[in-house]
JSON list of C-alpha atoms in Angstrom, two decimals:
[
{"chain": "A", "resi": 1, "resn": "UNK", "atom": "CA", "xyz": [0.00, 0.00, 0.00]},
{"chain": "A", "resi": 2, "resn": "UNK", "atom": "CA", "xyz": [1.12, 3.56, -0.60]},
{"chain": "A", "resi": 3, "resn": "UNK", "atom": "CA", "xyz": [2.27, 5.48, 2.44]},
{"chain": "A", "resi": 4, "resn": "UNK", "atom": "CA", "xyz": [2.42, 8.95, 0.96]},
{"chain": "A", "resi": 5, "resn": "UNK", "atom": "CA", "xyz": [0.21, 10.95, -1.30]},
{"chain": "A", "resi": 6, "resn": "UNK", "atom": "CA", "xyz": [1.60, 13.67, -3.52]},
{"chain": "A", "resi": 7, "resn": "UNK", "atom": "CA", "xyz": [-0.35, 16.71, -4.53]},
{"chain": "A", "resi": 8, "resn": "UNK", "atom": "CA", "xyz": [-0.97, 17.78, -7.21]},
{"chain": "A", "resi": 9, "resn": "UNK", "atom": "CA", "xyz": [-1.00, 14.65, -9.36]},
{"chain": "A", "resi": 10, "resn": "UNK", "atom": "CA", "xyz": [0.11, 16.72, -12.34]},
{"chain": "A", "resi": 11, "resn": "UNK", "atom": "CA", "xyz": [1.66, 20.15, -12.68]},
{"chain": "A", "resi": 12, "resn": "UNK", "atom": "CA", "xyz": [2.49, 22.14, -15.80]},
{"chain": "A", "resi": 13, "resn": "UNK", "atom": "CA", "xyz": [4.54, 25.34, -15.63]},
{"chain": "A", "resi": 14, "resn": "UNK", "atom": "CA", "xyz": [6.61, 27.61, -17.84]},
{"chain": "A", "resi": 15, "resn": "UNK", "atom": "CA", "xyz": [10.38, 27.45, -17.81]},
{"chain": "A", "resi": 16, "resn": "UNK", "atom": "CA", "xyz": [11.78, 29.80, -15.19]},
{"chain": "A", "resi": 17, "resn": "UNK", "atom": "CA", "xyz": [8.79, 29.50, -12.86]},
{"chain": "A", "resi": 18, "resn": "UNK", "atom": "CA", "xyz": [8.90, 27.75, -9.50]},
{"chain": "A", "resi": 19, "resn": "UNK", "atom": "CA", "xyz": [7.28, 24.36, -8.97]},
{"chain": "A", "resi": 20, "resn": "UNK", "atom": "CA", "xyz": [5.88, 23.26, -5.62]},
{"chain": "A", "resi": 21, "resn": "UNK", "atom": "CA", "xyz": [4.65, 19.78, -4.86]},
{"chain": "A", "resi": 22, "resn": "UNK", "atom": "CA", "xyz": [3.39, 18.41, -1.59]},
{"chain": "A", "resi": 23, "resn": "UNK", "atom": "CA", "xyz": [3.47, 15.07, 0.14]},
{"chain": "A", "resi": 24, "resn": "UNK", "atom": "CA", "xyz": [1.30, 13.85, 2.99]},
{"chain": "A", "resi": 25, "resn": "UNK", "atom": "CA", "xyz": [1.91, 10.66, 4.95]},
{"chain": "A", "resi": 26, "resn": "UNK", "atom": "CA", "xyz": [0.11, 8.68, 7.60]},
{"chain": "A", "resi": 27, "resn": "UNK", "atom": "CA", "xyz": [2.48, 7.40, 10.27]},
{"chain": "A", "resi": 28, "resn": "UNK", "atom": "CA", "xyz": [5.52, 8.55, 12.21]},
{"chain": "A", "resi": 29, "resn": "UNK", "atom": "CA", "xyz": [8.70, 8.52, 10.19]},
{"chain": "A", "resi": 30, "resn": "UNK", "atom": "CA", "xyz": [12.47, 8.49, 10.63]},
{"chain": "A", "resi": 31, "resn": "UNK", "atom": "CA", "xyz": [13.13, 10.45, 7.49]},
{"chain": "A", "resi": 32, "resn": "UNK", "atom": "CA", "xyz": [11.56, 11.49, 4.23]},
{"chain": "A", "resi": 33, "resn": "UNK", "atom": "CA", "xyz": [13.21, 11.50, 0.84]},
{"chain": "A", "resi": 34, "resn": "UNK", "atom": "CA", "xyz": [12.31, 12.89, -2.56]},
{"chain": "A", "resi": 35, "resn": "UNK", "atom": "CA", "xyz": [13.08, 11.03, -5.76]},
{"chain": "A", "resi": 36, "resn": "UNK", "atom": "CA", "xyz": [12.77, 11.89, -9.41]},
{"chain": "A", "resi": 37, "resn": "UNK", "atom": "CA", "xyz": [11.87, 9.50, -12.24]},
{"chain": "A", "resi": 38, "resn": "UNK", "atom": "CA", "xyz": [12.20, 10.20, -15.93]},
{"chain": "A", "resi": 39, "resn": "UNK", "atom": "CA", "xyz": [9.61, 8.46, -18.08]},
{"chain": "A", "resi": 40, "resn": "UNK", "atom": "CA", "xyz": [9.44, 5.01, -16.49]},
{"chain": "A", "resi": 41, "resn": "UNK", "atom": "CA", "xyz": [13.14, 4.68, -15.82]},
{"chain": "A", "resi": 42, "resn": "UNK", "atom": "CA", "xyz": [14.97, 4.26, -12.54]},
{"chain": "A", "resi": 43, "resn": "UNK", "atom": "CA", "xyz": [14.48, 6.68, -9.69]},
{"chain": "A", "resi": 44, "resn": "UNK", "atom": "CA", "xyz": [17.15, 9.19, -8.74]},
{"chain": "A", "resi": 45, "resn": "UNK", "atom": "CA", "xyz": [17.57, 10.42, -5.19]},
{"chain": "A", "resi": 46, "resn": "UNK", "atom": "CA", "xyz": [17.19, 14.18, -4.78]},
{"chain": "A", "resi": 47, "resn": "UNK", "atom": "CA", "xyz": [17.24, 15.02, -1.09]},
{"chain": "A", "resi": 48, "resn": "UNK", "atom": "CA", "xyz": [16.73, 13.50, 2.36]},
{"chain": "A", "resi": 49, "resn": "UNK", "atom": "CA", "xyz": [15.27, 15.30, 5.37]},
{"chain": "A", "resi": 50, "resn": "UNK", "atom": "CA", "xyz": [15.30, 13.75, 8.83]},
{"chain": "A", "resi": 51, "resn": "UNK", "atom": "CA", "xyz": [12.37, 13.86, 11.18]},
{"chain": "A", "resi": 52, "resn": "UNK", "atom": "CA", "xyz": [14.13, 16.38, 13.45]},
{"chain": "A", "resi": 53, "resn": "UNK", "atom": "CA", "xyz": [14.79, 18.79, 10.58]},
{"chain": "A", "resi": 54, "resn": "UNK", "atom": "CA", "xyz": [12.34, 21.38, 9.29]},
{"chain": "A", "resi": 55, "resn": "UNK", "atom": "CA", "xyz": [13.97, 22.62, 6.11]},
{"chain": "A", "resi": 56, "resn": "UNK", "atom": "CA", "xyz": [16.76, 21.60, 3.80]},
{"chain": "A", "resi": 57, "resn": "UNK", "atom": "CA", "xyz": [18.28, 23.03, 0.63]},
{"chain": "A", "resi": 58, "resn": "UNK", "atom": "CA", "xyz": [20.20, 21.48, -2.22]},
{"chain": "A", "resi": 59, "resn": "UNK", "atom": "CA", "xyz": [20.94, 23.65, -5.24]},
{"chain": "A", "resi": 60, "resn": "UNK", "atom": "CA", "xyz": [17.58, 24.70, -6.71]},
{"chain": "A", "resi": 61, "resn": "UNK", "atom": "CA", "xyz": [15.69, 22.36, -4.39]},
{"chain": "A", "resi": 62, "resn": "UNK", "atom": "CA", "xyz": [14.12, 23.30, -1.07]},
{"chain": "A", "resi": 63, "resn": "UNK", "atom": "CA", "xyz": [12.36, 20.74, 1.08]},
{"chain": "A", "resi": 64, "resn": "UNK", "atom": "CA", "xyz": [10.30, 21.39, 4.19]},
{"chain": "A", "resi": 65, "resn": "UNK", "atom": "CA", "xyz": [8.96, 18.90, 6.69]},
{"chain": "A", "resi": 66, "resn": "UNK", "atom": "CA", "xyz": [6.13, 19.41, 9.16]},
{"chain": "A", "resi": 67, "resn": "UNK", "atom": "CA", "xyz": [5.88, 16.31, 11.33]},
{"chain": "A", "resi": 68, "resn": "UNK", "atom": "CA", "xyz": [2.89, 17.69, 13.25]},
{"chain": "A", "resi": 69, "resn": "UNK", "atom": "CA", "xyz": [0.92, 17.82, 10.00]},
{"chain": "A", "resi": 70, "resn": "UNK", "atom": "CA", "xyz": [2.64, 14.77, 8.53]},
{"chain": "A", "resi": 71, "resn": "UNK", "atom": "CA", "xyz": [3.48, 16.66, 5.39]},
{"chain": "A", "resi": 72, "resn": "UNK", "atom": "CA", "xyz": [6.41, 17.75, 3.27]},
{"chain": "A", "resi": 73, "resn": "UNK", "atom": "CA", "xyz": [6.87, 20.04, 0.32]},
{"chain": "A", "resi": 74, "resn": "UNK", "atom": "CA", "xyz": [9.41, 20.14, -2.48]},
{"chain": "A", "resi": 75, "resn": "UNK", "atom": "CA", "xyz": [10.13, 23.45, -4.17]},
{"chain": "A", "resi": 76, "resn": "UNK", "atom": "CA", "xyz": [12.08, 23.58, -7.41]},
{"chain": "A", "resi": 77, "resn": "UNK", "atom": "CA", "xyz": [13.12, 27.13, -8.22]},
{"chain": "A", "resi": 78, "resn": "UNK", "atom": "CA", "xyz": [13.82, 28.56, -11.68]},
{"chain": "A", "resi": 79, "resn": "UNK", "atom": "CA", "xyz": [12.57, 25.41, -13.38]},
{"chain": "A", "resi": 80, "resn": "UNK", "atom": "CA", "xyz": [14.09, 24.09, -16.60]},
{"chain": "A", "resi": 81, "resn": "UNK", "atom": "CA", "xyz": [12.69, 21.88, -19.33]},
{"chain": "A", "resi": 82, "resn": "UNK", "atom": "CA", "xyz": [15.06, 19.17, -18.10]},
{"chain": "A", "resi": 83, "resn": "UNK", "atom": "CA", "xyz": [13.17, 19.13, -14.78]},
{"chain": "A", "resi": 84, "resn": "UNK", "atom": "CA", "xyz": [10.24, 17.47, -16.56]},
{"chain": "A", "resi": 85, "resn": "UNK", "atom": "CA", "xyz": [9.76, 14.18, -14.71]},
{"chain": "A", "resi": 86, "resn": "UNK", "atom": "CA", "xyz": [7.71, 12.47, -12.02]},
{"chain": "A", "resi": 87, "resn": "UNK", "atom": "CA", "xyz": [8.58, 13.28, -8.43]},
{"chain": "A", "resi": 88, "resn": "UNK", "atom": "CA", "xyz": [7.95, 10.92, -5.53]},
{"chain": "A", "resi": 89, "resn": "UNK", "atom": "CA", "xyz": [8.23, 11.28, -1.80]},
{"chain": "A", "resi": 90, "resn": "UNK", "atom": "CA", "xyz": [9.34, 8.24, 0.17]},
{"chain": "A", "resi": 91, "resn": "UNK", "atom": "CA", "xyz": [9.07, 7.75, 3.91]},
{"chain": "A", "resi": 92, "resn": "UNK", "atom": "CA", "xyz": [11.10, 5.47, 6.12]},
{"chain": "A", "resi": 93, "resn": "UNK", "atom": "CA", "xyz": [9.09, 4.41, 9.15]},
{"chain": "A", "resi": 94, "resn": "UNK", "atom": "CA", "xyz": [11.77, 2.42, 10.91]},
{"chain": "A", "resi": 95, "resn": "UNK", "atom": "CA", "xyz": [15.44, 1.81, 10.40]},
{"chain": "A", "resi": 96, "resn": "UNK", "atom": "CA", "xyz": [16.33, -0.63, 7.70]},
{"chain": "A", "resi": 97, "resn": "UNK", "atom": "CA", "xyz": [15.73, 1.31, 4.51]},
{"chain": "A", "resi": 98, "resn": "UNK", "atom": "CA", "xyz": [12.19, 0.03, 3.95]},
{"chain": "A", "resi": 99, "resn": "UNK", "atom": "CA", "xyz": [10.66, 2.95, 2.09]},
{"chain": "A", "resi": 100, "resn": "UNK", "atom": "CA", "xyz": [7.06, 3.71, 1.26]},
{"chain": "A", "resi": 101, "resn": "UNK", "atom": "CA", "xyz": [6.51, 5.76, -1.87]},
{"chain": "A", "resi": 102, "resn": "UNK", "atom": "CA", "xyz": [3.68, 8.06, -2.74]},
{"chain": "A", "resi": 103, "resn": "UNK", "atom": "CA", "xyz": [1.79, 8.12, -6.02]},
{"chain": "A", "resi": 104, "resn": "UNK", "atom": "CA", "xyz": [3.93, 10.89, -7.48]},
{"chain": "A", "resi": 105, "resn": "UNK", "atom": "CA", "xyz": [3.54, 14.30, -9.08]},
{"chain": "A", "resi": 106, "resn": "UNK", "atom": "CA", "xyz": [4.05, 14.52, -12.83]},
{"chain": "A", "resi": 107, "resn": "UNK", "atom": "CA", "xyz": [5.81, 17.81, -13.59]},
{"chain": "A", "resi": 108, "resn": "UNK", "atom": "CA", "xyz": [5.94, 19.26, -17.09]},
{"chain": "A", "resi": 109, "resn": "UNK", "atom": "CA", "xyz": [8.12, 22.33, -17.69]},
{"chain": "A", "resi": 110, "resn": "UNK", "atom": "CA", "xyz": [7.27, 24.07, -20.94]},
{"chain": "A", "resi": 111, "resn": "UNK", "atom": "CA", "xyz": [10.23, 25.72, -22.70]},
{"chain": "B", "resi": 1, "resn": "UNK", "atom": "CA", "xyz": [32.10, 3.05, -10.61]},
{"chain": "B", "resi": 2, "resn": "UNK", "atom": "CA", "xyz": [29.17, 1.06, -11.96]},
{"chain": "B", "resi": 3, "resn": "UNK", "atom": "CA", "xyz": [25.82, 1.86, -10.50]},
{"chain": "B", "resi": 4, "resn": "UNK", "atom": "CA", "xyz": [23.00, -0.61, -10.01]},
{"chain": "B", "resi": 5, "resn": "UNK", "atom": "CA", "xyz": [22.51, -2.84, -13.02]},
{"chain": "B", "resi": 6, "resn": "UNK", "atom": "CA", "xyz": [19.45, -4.93, -13.78]},
{"chain": "B", "resi": 7, "resn": "UNK", "atom": "CA", "xyz": [18.69, -7.57, -16.37]},
{"chain": "B", "resi": 8, "resn": "UNK", "atom": "CA", "xyz": [16.83, -8.15, -18.51]},
{"chain": "B", "resi": 9, "resn": "UNK", "atom": "CA", "xyz": [15.51, -4.69, -19.38]},
{"chain": "B", "resi": 10, "resn": "UNK", "atom": "CA", "xyz": [12.34, -5.98, -21.02]},
{"chain": "B", "resi": 11, "resn": "UNK", "atom": "CA", "xyz": [10.64, -9.34, -21.10]},
{"chain": "B", "resi": 12, "resn": "UNK", "atom": "CA", "xyz": [7.32, -10.85, -22.06]},
{"chain": "B", "resi": 13, "resn": "UNK", "atom": "CA", "xyz": [5.82, -13.89, -20.37]},
{"chain": "B", "resi": 14, "resn": "UNK", "atom": "CA", "xyz": [2.47, -15.65, -20.41]},
{"chain": "B", "resi": 15, "resn": "UNK", "atom": "CA", "xyz": [0.20, -16.34, -17.48]},
{"chain": "B", "resi": 16, "resn": "UNK", "atom": "CA", "xyz": [1.36, -19.21, -15.32]},
{"chain": "B", "resi": 17, "resn": "UNK", "atom": "CA", "xyz": [4.99, -18.95, -16.29]},
{"chain": "B", "resi": 18, "resn": "UNK", "atom": "CA", "xyz": [7.86, -18.11, -13.99]},
{"chain": "B", "resi": 19, "resn": "UNK", "atom": "CA", "xyz": [10.36, -15.27, -14.27]},
{"chain": "B", "resi": 20, "resn": "UNK", "atom": "CA", "xyz": [13.75, -14.45, -12.75]},
{"chain": "B", "resi": 21, "resn": "UNK", "atom": "CA", "xyz": [15.08, -10.92, -12.63]},
{"chain": "B", "resi": 22, "resn": "UNK", "atom": "CA", "xyz": [18.64, -10.06, -11.71]},
{"chain": "B", "resi": 23, "resn": "UNK", "atom": "CA", "xyz": [20.33, -7.15, -9.97]},
{"chain": "B", "resi": 24, "resn": "UNK", "atom": "CA", "xyz": [23.91, -6.16, -9.26]},
{"chain": "B", "resi": 25, "resn": "UNK", "atom": "CA", "xyz": [24.19, -3.51, -6.55]},
{"chain": "B", "resi": 26, "resn": "UNK", "atom": "CA", "xyz": [26.34, -0.43, -6.57]},
{"chain": "B", "resi": 27, "resn": "UNK", "atom": "CA", "xyz": [29.91, -1.15, -5.57]},
{"chain": "B", "resi": 28, "resn": "UNK", "atom": "CA", "xyz": [30.26, -1.24, -1.81]},
{"chain": "B", "resi": 29, "resn": "UNK", "atom": "CA", "xyz": [26.55, -1.65, -1.11]},
{"chain": "B", "resi": 30, "resn": "UNK", "atom": "CA", "xyz": [25.45, -4.67, 0.87]},
{"chain": "B", "resi": 31, "resn": "UNK", "atom": "CA", "xyz": [21.67, -4.23, 0.95]},
{"chain": "B", "resi": 32, "resn": "UNK", "atom": "CA", "xyz": [19.34, -4.87, -1.97]},
{"chain": "B", "resi": 33, "resn": "UNK", "atom": "CA", "xyz": [15.65, -4.00, -2.09]},
{"chain": "B", "resi": 34, "resn": "UNK", "atom": "CA", "xyz": [13.12, -4.85, -4.76]},
{"chain": "B", "resi": 35, "resn": "UNK", "atom": "CA", "xyz": [10.15, -2.70, -5.73]},
{"chain": "B", "resi": 36, "resn": "UNK", "atom": "CA", "xyz": [7.22, -3.20, -8.08]},
{"chain": "B", "resi": 37, "resn": "UNK", "atom": "CA", "xyz": [5.92, -0.17, -9.94]},
{"chain": "B", "resi": 38, "resn": "UNK", "atom": "CA", "xyz": [2.65, -0.51, -11.81]},
{"chain": "B", "resi": 39, "resn": "UNK", "atom": "CA", "xyz": [1.89, 1.96, -14.55]},
{"chain": "B", "resi": 40, "resn": "UNK", "atom": "CA", "xyz": [1.01, 5.36, -13.12]},
{"chain": "B", "resi": 41, "resn": "UNK", "atom": "CA", "xyz": [1.76, 4.31, -9.54]},
{"chain": "B", "resi": 42, "resn": "UNK", "atom": "CA", "xyz": [4.61, 4.75, -7.11]},
{"chain": "B", "resi": 43, "resn": "UNK", "atom": "CA", "xyz": [7.02, 1.89, -6.35]},
{"chain": "B", "resi": 44, "resn": "UNK", "atom": "CA", "xyz": [5.78, -0.67, -3.83]},
{"chain": "B", "resi": 45, "resn": "UNK", "atom": "CA", "xyz": [8.22, -2.46, -1.57]},
{"chain": "B", "resi": 46, "resn": "UNK", "atom": "CA", "xyz": [8.50, -6.20, -2.19]},
{"chain": "B", "resi": 47, "resn": "UNK", "atom": "CA", "xyz": [11.39, -7.27, 0.05]},
{"chain": "B", "resi": 48, "resn": "UNK", "atom": "CA", "xyz": [14.92, -6.49, 1.13]},
{"chain": "B", "resi": 49, "resn": "UNK", "atom": "CA", "xyz": [18.01, -8.66, 1.38]},
{"chain": "B", "resi": 50, "resn": "UNK", "atom": "CA", "xyz": [20.99, -8.19, 3.64]},
{"chain": "B", "resi": 51, "resn": "UNK", "atom": "CA", "xyz": [23.75, -10.71, 4.33]},
{"chain": "B", "resi": 52, "resn": "UNK", "atom": "CA", "xyz": [21.97, -13.22, 2.07]},
{"chain": "B", "resi": 53, "resn": "UNK", "atom": "CA", "xyz": [18.86, -13.17, 4.24]},
{"chain": "B", "resi": 54, "resn": "UNK", "atom": "CA", "xyz": [15.43, -11.67, 3.57]},
{"chain": "B", "resi": 55, "resn": "UNK", "atom": "CA", "xyz": [15.32, -8.98, 6.21]},
{"chain": "B", "resi": 56, "resn": "UNK", "atom": "CA", "xyz": [12.04, -7.24, 5.48]},
{"chain": "B", "resi": 57, "resn": "UNK", "atom": "CA", "xyz": [9.03, -8.02, 3.32]},
{"chain": "B", "resi": 58, "resn": "UNK", "atom": "CA", "xyz": [6.17, -5.98, 1.99]},
{"chain": "B", "resi": 59, "resn": "UNK", "atom": "CA", "xyz": [2.64, -7.11, 1.31]},
{"chain": "B", "resi": 60, "resn": "UNK", "atom": "CA", "xyz": [3.35, -9.51, -1.55]},
{"chain": "B", "resi": 61, "resn": "UNK", "atom": "CA", "xyz": [2.33, -13.17, -1.85]},
{"chain": "B", "resi": 62, "resn": "UNK", "atom": "CA", "xyz": [4.73, -16.09, -1.56]},
{"chain": "B", "resi": 63, "resn": "UNK", "atom": "CA", "xyz": [4.83, -16.31, -5.36]},
{"chain": "B", "resi": 64, "resn": "UNK", "atom": "CA", "xyz": [7.41, -13.57, -5.03]},
{"chain": "B", "resi": 65, "resn": "UNK", "atom": "CA", "xyz": [10.70, -14.87, -3.72]},
{"chain": "B", "resi": 66, "resn": "UNK", "atom": "CA", "xyz": [14.28, -13.77, -3.85]},
{"chain": "B", "resi": 67, "resn": "UNK", "atom": "CA", "xyz": [17.85, -14.55, -3.16]},
{"chain": "B", "resi": 68, "resn": "UNK", "atom": "CA", "xyz": [21.06, -12.69, -2.40]},
{"chain": "B", "resi": 69, "resn": "UNK", "atom": "CA", "xyz": [24.44, -14.11, -3.29]},
{"chain": "B", "resi": 70, "resn": "UNK", "atom": "CA", "xyz": [27.74, -13.70, -1.41]},
{"chain": "B", "resi": 71, "resn": "UNK", "atom": "CA", "xyz": [28.79, -10.95, -3.84]},
{"chain": "B", "resi": 72, "resn": "UNK", "atom": "CA", "xyz": [25.60, -9.05, -2.82]},
{"chain": "B", "resi": 73, "resn": "UNK", "atom": "CA", "xyz": [23.90, -9.48, -6.20]},
{"chain": "B", "resi": 74, "resn": "UNK", "atom": "CA", "xyz": [20.29, -10.53, -6.02]},
{"chain": "B", "resi": 75, "resn": "UNK", "atom": "CA", "xyz": [17.51, -12.26, -7.90]},
{"chain": "B", "resi": 76, "resn": "UNK", "atom": "CA", "xyz": [13.77, -11.79, -7.81]},
{"chain": "B", "resi": 77, "resn": "UNK", "atom": "CA", "xyz": [11.65, -14.78, -8.79]},
{"chain": "B", "resi": 78, "resn": "UNK", "atom": "CA", "xyz": [7.95, -14.66, -9.51]},
{"chain": "B", "resi": 79, "resn": "UNK", "atom": "CA", "xyz": [6.03, -17.91, -9.98]},
{"chain": "B", "resi": 80, "resn": "UNK", "atom": "CA", "xyz": [2.62, -18.56, -11.52]},
{"chain": "B", "resi": 81, "resn": "UNK", "atom": "CA", "xyz": [2.54, -15.19, -13.22]},
{"chain": "B", "resi": 82, "resn": "UNK", "atom": "CA", "xyz": [-0.71, -13.26, -13.31]},
{"chain": "B", "resi": 83, "resn": "UNK", "atom": "CA", "xyz": [-1.72, -10.46, -15.65]},
{"chain": "B", "resi": 84, "resn": "UNK", "atom": "CA", "xyz": [-1.52, -8.11, -12.68]},
{"chain": "B", "resi": 85, "resn": "UNK", "atom": "CA", "xyz": [2.17, -8.84, -12.26]},
{"chain": "B", "resi": 86, "resn": "UNK", "atom": "CA", "xyz": [2.88, -6.72, -15.34]},
{"chain": "B", "resi": 87, "resn": "UNK", "atom": "CA", "xyz": [4.97, -3.85, -14.04]},
{"chain": "B", "resi": 88, "resn": "UNK", "atom": "CA", "xyz": [8.37, -2.24, -13.86]},
{"chain": "B", "resi": 89, "resn": "UNK", "atom": "CA", "xyz": [10.50, -4.09, -11.31]},
{"chain": "B", "resi": 90, "resn": "UNK", "atom": "CA", "xyz": [13.09, -1.91, -9.69]},
{"chain": "B", "resi": 91, "resn": "UNK", "atom": "CA", "xyz": [16.12, -2.96, -7.73]},
{"chain": "B", "resi": 92, "resn": "UNK", "atom": "CA", "xyz": [17.69, -0.54, -5.29]},
{"chain": "B", "resi": 93, "resn": "UNK", "atom": "CA", "xyz": [20.90, -0.90, -3.34]},
{"chain": "B", "resi": 94, "resn": "UNK", "atom": "CA", "xyz": [21.97, 0.94, -0.23]},
{"chain": "B", "resi": 95, "resn": "UNK", "atom": "CA", "xyz": [24.12, 0.89, 2.82]},
{"chain": "B", "resi": 96, "resn": "UNK", "atom": "CA", "xyz": [22.44, 0.34, 6.17]},
{"chain": "B", "resi": 97, "resn": "UNK", "atom": "CA", "xyz": [21.04, 3.84, 6.38]},
{"chain": "B", "resi": 98, "resn": "UNK", "atom": "CA", "xyz": [20.72, 6.36, 3.62]},
{"chain": "B", "resi": 99, "resn": "UNK", "atom": "CA", "xyz": [19.52, 6.92, 0.13]},
{"chain": "B", "resi": 100, "resn": "UNK", "atom": "CA", "xyz": [18.48, 4.24, -2.28]},
{"chain": "B", "resi": 101, "resn": "UNK", "atom": "CA", "xyz": [20.32, 3.86, -5.57]},
{"chain": "B", "resi": 102, "resn": "UNK", "atom": "CA", "xyz": [18.01, 2.46, -8.22]},
{"chain": "B", "resi": 103, "resn": "UNK", "atom": "CA", "xyz": [18.67, 0.51, -11.37]},
{"chain": "B", "resi": 104, "resn": "UNK", "atom": "CA", "xyz": [16.83, 1.27, -14.59]},
{"chain": "B", "resi": 105, "resn": "UNK", "atom": "CA", "xyz": [14.39, -1.54, -13.97]},
{"chain": "B", "resi": 106, "resn": "UNK", "atom": "CA", "xyz": [13.09, -4.64, -15.71]},
{"chain": "B", "resi": 107, "resn": "UNK", "atom": "CA", "xyz": [9.79, -4.14, -17.50]},
{"chain": "B", "resi": 108, "resn": "UNK", "atom": "CA", "xyz": [7.71, -7.31, -17.32]},
{"chain": "B", "resi": 109, "resn": "UNK", "atom": "CA", "xyz": [4.67, -7.82, -19.52]},
{"chain": "B", "resi": 110, "resn": "UNK", "atom": "CA", "xyz": [2.42, -10.79, -18.77]},
{"chain": "B", "resi": 111, "resn": "UNK", "atom": "CA", "xyz": [0.08, -11.83, -21.58]}
]
């Protein structure tokens, strides 16, 4: 079963705009990660945020985590056409790298 | 440094047949996890192998089994294939704690 739910399911923006996608989950977690997937290929790790962290940055990516609301957001600034992909959040409930993925947000960046 | 490699990339089987998928983890990684990703869905955790033992298992029937070899490579076996087993099967390797490194996947079609 899916642990997380991403919102929106699909997002279309112009190049240069910012893209924000959200993830909600159901149970307590150790950490939350965001992954990117290009057109049915393998997933690529983007960023990890631990349960005791509230915000994290990596290049054009900014992730926030609100454990009281069981939610996270991923912001991609100054988007590029190459950012077009599906984005998934994944939660780790206990140690051991067993991750639960959401249903994903499909992002399209129009040149 | 080779990343995670999976074989075969594509395969077609008929209902009732059996399939074996293979995965070589990233160099230095000792933990291998398998995920099933149906079309339009997020990856779902099948099981994880560490030190040649199945350490964790998701909600999949016994038709799904696996193995890890001393060199940390792994196999996923699915018996008595059903139409619903058609999916992208992803292998991910990791160290004990941290990000998952995914292969490009094996796309299985069951006719």
